[in-house]
Coordinates of C-alpha atoms and ligand atoms in Angstrom, one line a residue:
X2 CA 0.4 8.2 24.0
X3 CA -1.9 5.6 25.3
X4 CA -4.8 4.9 23.0
X5 CA -8.0 6.6 23.9
X6 CA -10.0 3.4 24.2
X7 CA -7.4 2.0 26.6
X8 CA -7.5 5.1 28.8
X9 CA -11.2 5.0 29.0
X10 CA -11.3 1.3 29.6
X11 CA -8.8 1.7 32.5
X12 CA -11.1 4.2 34.1
X13 CA -14.1 1.9 33.6
X14 CA -12.2 -1.0 35.0
X15 CA -11.3 0.9 38.1
X16 CA -14.9 1.6 38.7
X17 CA -15.9 -2.1 38.3
X18 CA -13.2 -2.8 40.9
X19 CA -14.4 -0.2 43.3
X20 CA -17.9 -1.4 43.0
X21 CA -16.7 -4.9 43.9
X22 CA -16.7 -6.5 40.5
X23 CA -14.0 -8.0 38.3
X24 CA -12.1 -5.2 36.7
X25 CA -11.8 -7.2 33.5
X26 CA -15.4 -6.5 32.8
X27 CA -14.7 -2.9 32.2
X28 CA -13.7 -3.0 28.5
X29 CA -15.1 0.0 26.7
X30 CA -15.9 0.0 22.9
X31 CA -17.1 2.6 20.5
X32 CA -20.8 3.1 20.7
X33 CA -23.0 1.3 18.2
X34 CA -25.7 3.8 18.9
X35 CA -23.9 7.1 18.3
X36 CA -27.2 8.9 18.6
X37 CA -27.3 7.9 22.3
X38 CA -23.7 7.9 23.5
X39 CA -20.1 8.0 22.4
X40 CA -18.8 4.9 24.0
X41 CA -20.3 1.9 25.7
X42 CA -19.4 -0.9 28.1
X43 CA -21.3 -4.2 28.1
X44 CA -19.4 -5.6 31.1
X45 CA -22.5 -5.6 33.4
X46 CA -24.3 -8.0 31.1
X47 CA -21.3 -10.4 31.2
X48 CA -21.1 -10.0 34.9
X49 CA -24.7 -11.0 35.5
X50 CA -24.1 -14.7 35.4
X51 CA -20.9 -14.4 37.4
X52 CA -22.5 -12.5 40.3
X53 CA -26.1 -13.9 39.9
X54 CA -27.4 -10.4 39.8
X55 CA -29.5 -8.4 37.4
X56 CA -27.2 -6.6 34.9
X57 CA -28.9 -3.3 35.5
X58 CA -28.0 -3.4 39.1
X59 CA -24.3 -4.0 38.4
X60 CA -24.4 -1.2 35.8
X61 CA -25.9 1.1 38.3
X62 CA -23.3 0.3 40.9
X63 CA -20.5 1.0 38.4
X64 CA -22.1 4.2 37.1
X65 CA -22.3 5.5 40.6
X66 CA -18.6 5.2 41.0
X67 CA -18.1 7.3 38.0
X68 CA -20.1 10.4 38.9
X69 CA -17.0 12.4 39.7
X70 CA -14.9 10.9 36.9
X71 CA -12.6 13.4 35.1
X72 CA -12.8 11.3 32.0
X73 CA -16.6 10.9 31.6
X74 CA -19.1 13.7 31.7
X75 CA -21.9 11.2 31.8
X76 CA -22.2 7.4 32.4
X77 CA -25.7 6.0 32.5
X78 CA -26.9 2.6 33.2
X79 CA -29.7 1.7 30.8
X80 CA -31.8 -1.4 30.6
X81 CA -31.1 -4.2 30.4
X82 CA -27.6 -3.4 31.7
X83 CA -25.6 -1.3 29.3
X84 CA -23.3 1.5 30.4
X85 CA -23.6 4.4 28.0
X86 CA -20.8 7.0 28.2
X87 CA -19.9 10.4 27.1
X88 CA -16.5 11.9 27.4
X89 CA -15.8 15.0 29.4
X90 CA -14.8 18.0 27.2
X91 CA -11.8 18.8 29.3
X92 CA -10.5 15.2 29.0
X93 CA -11.0 15.2 25.3
X94 CA -9.3 18.5 24.7
X95 CA -6.3 17.6 26.8
X96 CA -6.0 14.4 24.8
X97 CA -6.0 16.4 21.6
X98 CA -3.6 18.9 23.1
X99 CA -1.2 15.9 23.7
X100 CA -1.7 14.8 20.1
X101 CA -0.9 18.2 18.8
X102 CA 2.4 18.4 20.7
X103 CA 3.4 14.9 19.7
X104 CA 5.5 14.4 16.6
X105 CA 3.3 11.6 15.4
X106 CA 0.0 12.7 16.9
X107 CA 0.3 10.3 19.8
X108 CA 1.3 7.3 17.8
X109 CA 3.9 5.2 19.6
X110 CA 6.5 3.6 17.3
X111 CA 7.0 -0.1 17.7
X112 CA 9.5 -1.0 20.5
X113 CA 11.1 -3.7 18.4
X114 CA 12.4 -2.0 15.3
X115 CA 12.2 -4.5 12.5
X116 CA 14.1 -4.8 9.2
X117 CA 11.4 -5.4 6.6
X118 CA 11.9 -6.2 2.9
X119 CA 8.9 -5.4 0.7
X120 CA 9.0 -7.2 -2.6
X121 CA 6.6 -5.3 -4.9
X122 CA 6.2 -3.9 -8.4
X123 CA 7.5 -7.1 -10.0
X124 CA 7.4 -5.8 -13.6
X125 CA 8.8 -7.8 -16.5
X126 CA 11.3 -5.8 -18.5
X127 CA 10.7 -5.0 -22.1
X128 CA 7.0 -5.3 -21.6
X129 CA 4.9 -2.2 -21.0
X130 CA 3.2 -1.9 -17.6
X131 CA -0.4 -2.6 -17.7
X132 CA -3.3 -2.1 -15.3
X133 CA -2.4 -5.4 -13.6
X134 CA 0.8 -3.8 -12.4
X135 CA -1.0 -1.0 -10.7
X136 CA -2.0 -2.8 -7.5
X137 CA 1.3 -4.2 -6.6
X138 CA 2.9 -0.8 -7.0
X139 CA 0.3 1.1 -5.2
X140 CA -0.4 -1.3 -2.3
X141 CA 3.3 -2.1 -1.9
X142 CA 4.3 1.5 -1.7
X143 CA 1.6 2.2 0.9
X144 CA 2.5 -0.8 3.0
X145 CA 6.2 0.3 2.9
X146 CA 5.3 3.8 4.0
X147 CA 3.0 2.6 6.8
X148 CA 5.8 0.3 8.1
X149 CA 8.2 3.2 8.0
X150 CA 5.8 5.5 9.8
X151 CA 5.7 2.9 12.6
X152 CA 9.4 3.3 12.9
X153 CA 10.7 0.2 11.1
X154 CA 13.5 0.0 8.7
X155 CA 11.9 -0.8 5.4
X156 CA 13.6 -1.8 2.1
X157 CA 11.5 -1.9 -1.1
X158 CA 12.8 -4.2 -3.8
X159 CA 11.2 -4.2 -7.3
X160 CA 12.2 -7.8 -8.1
X161 CA 12.0 -7.4 -11.9
X162 CA 11.4 -10.3 -14.3
X163 CA 14.6 -9.8 -16.2
X164 CA 15.8 -13.2 -17.0
X165 CA 14.8 -16.3 -18.8
X166 CA 13.1 -17.1 -22.1
X167 CA 11.6 -13.6 -22.6
X168 CA 15.2 -12.3 -23.0
X169 CA 16.1 -15.0 -25.4
X170 CA 13.0 -14.1 -27.5
X171 CA 14.0 -10.5 -27.8
X172 CA 17.6 -11.4 -28.7
X173 CA 16.4 -13.9 -31.3
X174 CA 14.0 -11.4 -32.9
X175 CA 16.7 -8.7 -33.0
X176 CA 19.0 -11.2 -34.8
X177 CA 16.3 -11.8 -37.4
X178 CA 16.0 -8.2 -38.1
X179 CA 19.5 -7.0 -37.8
X180 CA 21.9 -10.0 -38.2
X181 CA 24.8 -7.8 -38.9
X182 CA 24.8 -6.2 -35.5
X183 CA 28.2 -6.5 -33.9
X184 CA 26.7 -8.3 -30.9
X185 CA 26.2 -11.4 -33.1
X186 CA 29.7 -11.4 -34.4
X187 CA 31.5 -14.2 -32.5
X188 CA 34.9 -13.0 -33.6
X189 CA 34.4 -9.5 -32.3
X190 CA 36.6 -8.7 -29.4
X191 CA 36.3 -4.9 -29.0
X192 CA 34.0 -2.8 -26.9
X193 CA 30.4 -2.8 -27.7
X194 CA 28.6 0.5 -28.5
X195 CA 27.2 2.5 -25.6
X196 CA 24.0 3.4 -27.6
X197 CA 21.4 0.7 -27.5
X198 CA 20.3 -0.6 -30.9
X199 CA 16.6 -0.1 -30.1
X200 CA 14.3 2.4 -28.3
X201 CA 11.8 1.5 -25.7
X202 CA 8.9 1.5 -28.2
X203 CA 10.8 -0.8 -30.5
X204 CA 11.5 -3.1 -27.6
X205 CA 7.9 -3.1 -26.6
X206 CA 6.9 -4.1 -30.1
X207 CA 9.7 -6.7 -30.5
X208 CA 8.8 -8.7 -27.4
X209 CA 5.2 -9.5 -28.3
X210 CA 6.1 -10.2 -31.9
X211 CA 8.8 -12.7 -30.8
X212 CA 6.5 -14.2 -28.3
X213 CA 3.8 -14.6 -30.9
X214 CA 6.2 -16.2 -33.4
X215 CA 7.5 -18.7 -30.9
X216 CA 4.0 -20.0 -30.3
X217 CA 3.5 -21.0 -33.9
X218 CA 7.0 -21.7 -35.0
X219 CA 8.9 -24.6 -33.2
X220 CA 12.1 -23.7 -34.9
X221 CA 12.0 -20.1 -33.8
X222 CA 11.2 -21.2 -30.3
X223 CA 14.2 -23.5 -30.3
X224 CA 16.4 -20.7 -31.4
X225 CA 15.0 -18.5 -28.6
X226 CA 15.8 -21.2 -26.1
X227 CA 19.3 -21.5 -27.4
X228 CA 19.7 -17.7 -27.2
X229 CA 18.5 -17.8 -23.6
X230 CA 21.0 -20.5 -22.9
X231 CA 23.8 -18.5 -24.5
X232 CA 22.9 -15.5 -22.5
X233 CA 22.9 -17.5 -19.3
X234 CA 26.3 -19.0 -20.2
X235 CA 27.6 -15.5 -20.5
X236 CA 28.3 -15.1 -24.2
X237 CA 29.7 -11.6 -24.4
X238 CA 27.5 -10.1 -27.2
X239 CA 24.4 -11.5 -25.7
X240 CA 25.3 -10.1 -22.3
X241 CA 25.9 -6.7 -23.9
X242 CA 22.5 -6.8 -25.6
X243 CA 20.9 -7.8 -22.3
X244 CA 22.5 -4.9 -20.6
X245 CA 21.0 -2.6 -23.2
X246 CA 17.5 -4.2 -22.7
X247 CA 17.7 -3.7 -19.0
X248 CA 19.0 -0.1 -19.2
X249 CA 16.3 1.0 -21.7
X250 CA 13.6 -0.8 -19.8
X251 CA 14.7 0.5 -16.4
X252 CA 14.8 4.1 -17.6
X253 CA 11.2 3.7 -18.8
X254 CA 10.1 1.9 -15.7
X255 CA 11.6 4.6 -13.5
X256 CA 9.6 7.2 -15.4
X257 CA 6.4 5.3 -15.0
X258 CA 6.8 4.5 -11.3
X259 CA 7.8 8.1 -10.7
X260 CA 4.4 9.2 -12.2
X261 CA 2.8 7.0 -9.7
X262 CA 4.9 8.4 -6.8
X263 CA 6.4 5.0 -6.2
X264 CA 10.0 4.4 -5.6
X265 CA 12.2 1.5 -4.8
X266 CA 15.4 1.2 -2.7
X267 CA 16.6 -1.8 -4.7
X268 CA 16.2 -2.4 -8.4
X269 CA 17.1 -6.1 -8.2
X270 CA 15.6 -8.8 -10.4
X271 CA 15.6 -12.4 -11.1
X272 CA 18.9 -12.0 -12.8
X273 CA 20.6 -10.7 -9.7
X274 CA 20.8 -14.1 -8.0
X275 CA 21.8 -16.3 -11.0
X276 CA 25.3 -16.7 -9.7
X277 CA 24.2 -18.2 -6.4
X278 CA 21.8 -20.7 -7.9
X279 CA 24.3 -23.5 -8.5
X280 CA 25.5 -23.4 -4.9
X281 CA 22.0 -23.4 -3.6
X282 CA 21.0 -26.4 -5.7
X283 CA 24.1 -28.3 -4.5
X284 CA 23.3 -27.5 -0.9
X285 CA 19.7 -28.7 -1.3
X286 CA 20.9 -31.9 -2.9
X287 CA 23.7 -32.7 -0.5
X288 CA 21.6 -32.0 2.6
X289 CA 19.0 -34.4 1.2
X290 CA 16.2 -31.9 0.8
X291 CA 15.9 -32.1 -2.9
X292 CA 15.4 -35.3 -4.9
X293 CA 14.9 -36.3 -8.5
X294 CA 11.4 -36.8 -9.8
X295 CA 10.7 -37.6 -13.4
X296 CA 14.1 -36.0 -14.3
X297 CA 13.4 -32.8 -12.5
X298 CA 14.8 -31.8 -9.1
X299 CA 12.1 -31.2 -6.5
X300 CA 11.7 -30.5 -2.8
X301 CA 8.6 -32.1 -1.2
X302 CA 6.6 -29.5 0.7
X303 CA 3.3 -31.2 1.6
X304 CA 2.4 -31.6 5.2
X305 CA 0.2 -34.0 7.0
X306 CA -2.3 -31.4 8.0
X307 CA -2.9 -30.2 4.5
X308 CA -6.5 -30.3 3.4
X309 CA -5.6 -29.5 -0.2
X310 CA -2.9 -30.9 -2.5
X311 CA 0.4 -28.9 -2.2
X312 CA 2.6 -30.1 -5.1
X313 CA 6.4 -30.3 -4.6
X314 CA 8.5 -27.3 -5.2
X315 CA 10.4 -27.7 -8.4
X316 CA 14.0 -26.4 -8.2
X317 CA 15.4 -27.5 -11.6
X318 CA 13.5 -28.6 -14.8
X319 CA 14.5 -31.9 -16.4
X320 CA 16.7 -30.0 -18.8
X321 CA 18.6 -28.5 -15.9
X322 CA 17.1 -25.0 -16.4
X323 CA 16.1 -23.0 -13.3
X324 CA 12.6 -21.6 -12.8
X325 CA 10.6 -18.8 -11.2
X326 CA 10.8 -20.8 -7.9
X327 CA 14.5 -21.2 -8.1
X328 CA 15.0 -17.4 -8.4
X329 CA 12.6 -16.6 -5.6
X330 CA 14.4 -19.1 -3.3
X331 CA 17.8 -17.8 -4.2
X332 CA 16.5 -14.3 -3.6
X333 CA 15.4 -15.3 -0.1
X334 CA 18.9 -16.7 0.5
X335 CA 20.6 -13.6 -0.8
X336 CA 18.4 -11.3 1.3
X337 CA 19.3 -13.3 4.4
X338 CA 23.0 -12.8 3.6
X339 CA 23.0 -9.2 2.6
X340 CA 20.1 -7.7 4.5
X341 CA 19.1 -10.2 7.2
X342 CA 15.5 -9.1 7.4
X343 CA 13.0 -9.9 10.2
X344 CA 10.2 -9.9 7.7
X345 CA 9.7 -10.2 4.0
X346 CA 6.4 -9.2 2.5
X347 CA 5.4 -10.1 -1.1
X348 CA 2.8 -7.9 -2.7
X349 CA 1.7 -10.1 -5.6
X350 CA -1.4 -11.1 -7.5
X351 CA -3.4 -13.5 -5.2
X352 CA -3.5 -16.1 -8.0
X353 CA 0.1 -16.8 -7.0
X354 CA -0.8 -17.7 -3.5
X355 CA -0.2 -21.5 -3.8
X356 CA 3.1 -20.8 -5.5
X357 CA 4.3 -18.7 -2.6
X358 CA 3.0 -21.3 -0.1
X359 CA 5.3 -23.8 -1.9
X360 CA 8.2 -21.3 -1.9
X361 CA 7.8 -20.4 1.8
X362 CA 7.6 -24.0 2.9
X363 CA 10.6 -24.9 0.8
X364 CA 12.6 -22.1 2.3
X365 CA 11.7 -23.2 5.8
X366 CA 12.3 -26.8 5.2
X367 CA 15.7 -26.3 3.5
X368 CA 16.6 -23.7 6.2
X369 CA 17.8 -21.1 3.7
X370 CA 15.9 -18.6 5.9
X371 CA 16.2 -18.0 9.7
X372 CA 13.4 -19.7 11.6
X373 CA 12.5 -16.3 13.1
X374 CA 12.1 -14.5 9.7
X375 CA 8.5 -13.9 8.9
X376 CA 7.4 -14.5 5.3
X377 CA 4.1 -13.0 4.3
X378 CA 2.2 -13.2 1.1
X379 CA 0.0 -10.2 0.6
X380 CA -2.1 -11.2 -2.4
X381 CA -4.3 -8.7 -4.2
X382 CA -7.4 -9.2 -6.3
X383 CA -8.1 -8.2 -9.9
X384 CA -8.9 -4.8 -11.3
X385 CA -12.2 -5.2 -13.2
X386 CA -14.1 -3.0 -15.6
X387 CA -17.7 -2.0 -15.0
X388 CA -18.8 -5.2 -16.7
X389 CA -17.1 -7.1 -13.9
X390 CA -14.5 -8.6 -16.2
X391 CA -10.8 -7.8 -16.1
X392 CA -10.2 -4.2 -17.1
X393 CA -9.7 -3.8 -20.8
X394 CA -9.4 -1.0 -23.3
X395 CA -12.5 -0.1 -25.3
X396 CA -11.5 -2.4 -28.1
X397 CA -10.8 -5.2 -25.7
X398 CA -7.0 -5.0 -25.6
X399 CA -4.9 -4.8 -22.5
X400 CA -4.9 -1.3 -21.0
X401 CA -1.5 0.2 -20.7
X402 CA -1.0 1.8 -17.3
X403 CA 0.4 4.9 -18.9
X404 CA -2.8 5.4 -21.0
X405 CA -5.0 4.8 -18.0
X406 CA -3.2 7.4 -16.0
X407 CA -3.2 9.9 -18.9
X408 CA -7.0 9.4 -19.4
X409 CA -7.6 10.2 -15.8
X410 CA -5.3 13.2 -15.9
X411 CA -7.3 14.5 -18.8
X412 CA -10.6 13.9 -17.1
X413 CA -9.4 15.7 -13.9
X414 CA -8.1 18.6 -16.0
X415 CA -11.5 19.0 -17.6
X416 CA -13.2 19.1 -14.2
X417 CA -10.7 21.6 -12.8
X418 CA -11.2 23.9 -15.8
X419 CA -15.0 23.6 -15.4
X420 CA -14.7 24.5 -11.7
X421 CA -12.5 27.4 -12.6
X422 CA -15.0 28.7 -15.0
X423 CA -17.9 28.2 -12.7
X424 CA -16.1 30.1 -9.9
X425 CA -14.9 32.8 -12.3
X426 CA -11.5 32.0 -11.0
X427 CA -8.8 33.8 -13.1
X428 CA -5.9 33.3 -10.6
X429 CA -5.3 29.8 -11.7
X430 CA -3.0 29.5 -14.7
X431 CA -3.3 26.8 -17.2
X432 CA 0.0 25.4 -16.1
X433 CA -1.1 25.2 -12.5
X434 CA -4.4 23.6 -13.5
X435 CA -2.4 20.9 -15.4
X436 CA -0.2 20.2 -12.4
X437 CA -3.2 20.1 -10.0
X438 CA -5.0 17.8 -12.4
X439 CA -2.1 15.3 -12.1
X440 CA -2.0 15.6 -8.4
X441 CA -5.8 15.0 -8.1
X442 CA -5.7 12.2 -10.6
X443 CA -3.0 10.4 -8.6
X444 CA -5.2 10.6 -5.5
X445 CA -8.2 9.3 -7.5
X446 CA -6.3 6.3 -8.8
X447 CA -4.5 5.4 -5.6
X448 CA -7.4 6.0 -3.2
X449 CA -9.7 4.1 -5.6
X450 CA -7.5 1.1 -5.3
X451 CA -6.4 1.4 -1.7
X452 CA -9.8 1.9 -0.2
X453 CA -10.6 -1.7 -1.1
X454 CA -9.3 -4.5 1.0
X455 CA -6.3 -5.7 -1.0
X456 CA -7.5 -9.3 -1.4
X457 CA -10.8 -8.3 -3.0
X458 CA -11.3 -7.7 -6.7
X459 CA -12.6 -4.2 -7.4
X460 CA -14.2 -2.3 -10.2
X461 CA -12.1 0.5 -11.7
X462 CA -14.9 3.0 -12.1
X463 CA -13.4 6.2 -13.5
X464 CA -16.5 8.3 -13.0
X465 CA -16.7 7.4 -9.3
X466 CA -13.0 7.6 -8.6
X467 CA -12.7 11.1 -10.0
X468 CA -15.8 12.5 -8.3
X469 CA -15.2 15.2 -5.7
X470 CA -18.0 13.8 -3.6
X471 CA -18.2 10.5 -1.7
X472 CA -15.6 8.0 -0.7
X473 CA -12.9 9.2 -3.1
X474 CA -9.4 10.6 -3.3
X475 CA -10.5 13.9 -4.7
X476 CA -13.0 14.4 -1.9
X477 CA -10.2 13.9 0.7
X478 CA -8.0 16.4 -1.2
X479 CA -10.9 18.8 -1.5
X480 CA -11.3 18.7 2.3
X481 CA -7.6 19.4 2.9
X482 CA -7.6 22.3 0.4
X483 CA -10.7 23.7 2.1
X484 CA -8.9 23.7 5.4
X485 CA -5.8 25.3 3.9
X486 CA -7.9 28.0 2.4
X487 CA -9.5 28.8 5.8
X488 CA -6.1 28.9 7.5
X489 CA -4.8 31.2 4.8
X490 CA -7.7 33.6 5.3
X491 CA -7.1 33.5 9.0
X492 CA -3.4 34.4 8.5
X493 CA -4.2 37.1 6.0
X494 CA -6.5 38.7 8.6
X495 CA -3.5 38.8 11.0
X496 CA -4.2 35.5 12.9
X497 CA -1.4 33.3 14.1
X498 CA -1.9 29.7 13.3
X499 CA 1.1 28.5 15.2
X500 CA 0.0 29.8 18.6
X501 CA -3.6 28.7 18.3
X502 CA -4.4 26.3 21.1
X503 CA -7.1 23.6 21.3
X504 CA -10.0 25.2 23.2
X505 CA -13.0 23.8 24.9
X506 CA -15.8 21.9 23.2
X507 CA -18.3 24.4 21.7
X508 CA -20.8 22.2 19.8
X509 CA -21.8 18.7 18.9
X510 CA -20.2 18.6 15.5
X511 CA -16.9 19.9 17.0
X512 CA -17.0 17.2 19.6
X513 CA -17.7 14.6 16.9
X514 CA -14.7 15.8 14.9
X515 CA -12.5 15.7 18.0
X516 CA -13.6 12.1 18.7
X517 CA -12.7 11.1 15.2
X518 CA -9.3 12.7 15.5
X519 CA -8.5 10.7 18.7
X520 CA -8.7 7.4 16.8
X521 CA -5.5 8.1 14.8
X522 CA -2.9 6.0 16.7
X523 CA -5.1 2.9 17.1
X524 CA -6.0 3.1 13.4
X525 CA -2.4 3.4 12.3
X526 CA -1.3 0.5 14.5
X527 CA -4.0 -1.7 13.1
X528 CA -3.2 -0.7 9.5
X529 CA 0.3 -1.8 10.1
X530 CA -0.5 -5.0 12.0
X531 CA -2.9 -6.1 9.3
X532 CA -1.0 -4.6 6.4
X533 CA -4.2 -2.9 5.5
X534 CA -4.0 0.5 3.8
X535 CA -7.8 0.4 3.4
X536 CA -8.0 1.2 7.1
X537 CA -6.2 4.4 6.6
X538 CA -8.7 5.3 3.8
X539 CA -11.7 4.5 5.9
X540 CA -10.3 6.6 8.7
X541 CA -9.7 9.7 6.6
X542 CA -13.0 9.4 5.0
X543 CA -14.7 9.4 8.4
X544 CA -12.4 12.3 9.5
X545 CA -13.2 14.3 6.3
X546 CA -16.9 13.8 6.8
X547 CA -16.7 14.9 10.5
X548 CA -14.7 17.9 9.4
X549 CA -17.1 18.9 6.7
X550 CA -20.1 18.6 9.0
X551 CA -18.3 20.8 11.6
X552 CA -17.4 23.3 8.8
X553 CA -21.1 23.5 7.7
X554 CA -22.4 23.9 11.2
X555 CA -19.9 26.3 12.6
X556 CA -19.0 29.9 11.9
X557 CA -15.3 29.6 12.0
X558 CA -13.7 32.8 10.7
X559 CA -16.8 34.9 11.6
X560 CA -16.7 33.8 15.2
X561 CA -16.4 36.9 17.3
X562 CA -14.9 35.4 20.5
X563 CA -11.2 35.3 19.6
X564 CA -10.4 32.6 21.9
X565 CA -13.0 30.3 20.5
X566 CA -11.9 31.1 17.0
X567 CA -8.3 30.3 17.9
X568 CA -9.5 27.0 19.3
X569 CA -11.3 26.2 16.0
X570 CA -8.1 27.1 14.1
X571 CA -6.0 24.8 16.3
X572 CA -8.5 22.0 15.5
X573 CA -8.3 22.7 11.8
X574 CA -4.5 22.6 11.9
X575 CA -4.5 19.3 13.7
X576 CA -7.1 17.8 11.2
X577 CA -5.1 19.0 8.3
X578 CA -1.8 17.6 9.6
X579 CA -3.4 14.2 10.3
X580 CA -5.0 14.1 6.9
X581 CA -1.7 14.9 5.3
X582 CA 0.2 12.3 7.3
X583 CA -2.4 9.8 6.2
X584 CA -2.3 10.6 2.5
X585 CA 1.4 10.5 2.7
X586 CA 1.4 6.9 3.9
X587 CA -1.1 6.2 1.1
X588 CA 1.4 7.6 -1.4
X589 CA -0.2 10.8 -2.6
X590 CA -0.4 14.5 -1.6
X591 CA -2.6 17.5 -1.8
X592 CA -2.3 20.6 -4.0
X593 CA -2.5 24.1 -2.6
X594 CA -5.9 24.7 -4.3
X595 CA -8.2 22.9 -6.7
Ligands
LIG9 N1 7.2 -10.8 -12.5 C1 6.3 -11.5 -11.8 C2 5.0 -11.6 -12.6 O1 4.8 -10.9 -13.5 C3 5.9 -11.0 -10.4 C4 7.0 -11.0 -9.4 C5 6.5 -11.1 -8.0 N2 7.5 -11.2 -7.1 C6 8.2 -12.3 -6.8 N3 9.2 -12.2 -5.9 N4 8.0 -13.4 -7.4 O2 4.2 -12.5 -12.3

């Protein structure tokens, strides 16, 4: 379906033409004085110079052509030359009717279906997820869903940090503790045990211990580097241990991401591309892209137009080891070969912006990516505590994501039990309350994050995020649950929700709700084009407010005119379905009641 602003603008443009003015002046926008009108056109003001005429006269000429318009119920020329417009009820309801019959509420999928890779999550194995990992997962998941909703083919890749010194450190520490493990016996030729020699909690303790030791003990660090090297050379026992580390970590990561309703199509990591690095390096050397600099191998990526210093992209360190850059470049190459994407989007901490600038430039310069492939860095800001400093636990430690989630689950559970008591509600079992608490907590966390523009830092304010009022996830869910409950009552009284048809406009708050609904397709297109889930949040907040105002000002179920009532019900169904589609692209969902 055409977007409503385009339809209205077309009508306005026609009128400008008929009145003898340039049609291009007829662009209509949302009103910035909603108390006076719904839409406005400022074209007459712009036309004044062109036609050497008072703007009000132009506006009057145009308004006159619109007196019989089927789209506008009212167009008034007001001083000094604005055109204030109100939509006709029948045009509005037929537009909503179209939305209701349309699979995606009038959203047109992109003509050009793209293949998009989203690189998000980016956890490091053997380290617990902390609050810093929240944003990549939550934003990446939403961007993925928005792009899918627009009809694109989207592949989410977790790109784990699963290679390099951190692995050598773990292996070294294990060897210290259990030197007799068969993995360290060079003469051993048999199969290695299927059971890992550690649990996830042990692993999570081993890594920081090893990392701490390596910082104060040079010898230890040397051994860890040696172990890393042996792993990379493919020493059997080390590979087998590494397989265990990955398996144990991935199982834990899967559980954690599942709790966040986040899932990946590809569980690749830095290790996945190690085999192709030598060929890539040779190619960059033989084509003359890479050169030696102080023993290291680098590709220059600075450009004449740079206003800030962009250092060269380092491909190999002076000891021949590969780096973070090397893996990201090799991953770009591998994606080209295996997936051939039109677009790769990286959802990573914005502090890595310069790094990605180097990587993208290097990929383009060395032609390891098609010139037409778009590379986008979607950098996000820091999650801060109420003190404005990076979010910490009460004693100043790093907050584990798992603990943060369970704190919010508990808080939500308390609130739901309080409500239950207040309402004297006995129908809700404890089990259901627990499940609902989790659902609402997820919305609180995700909405709290996504409603901020990704690039901005934000304050993780547990009290605000979990509130049922205001611009929060629980408020949106509460609105959906309220609609569900009205629809259920309507059904229980014998009403048919499916046959309810959008009726006429009965009151102001109903019209305001209808107008809000019509913005859906334009909003979703913009959210995709700008990779901006916060636009979806802003929209559903406005839509929920419009609905709740309508709800408070209208007798819905008590309405005696059955046709009117059925029109209200149809509007409720549409509102609910749109809210649900929106929270689905945000990556959460609503309970039956709360
Ligand atoms: N593991 C990385 C980190 O902790 C994030 C990975 C981001 N993705 C990427 N393709 N480099 O910083």
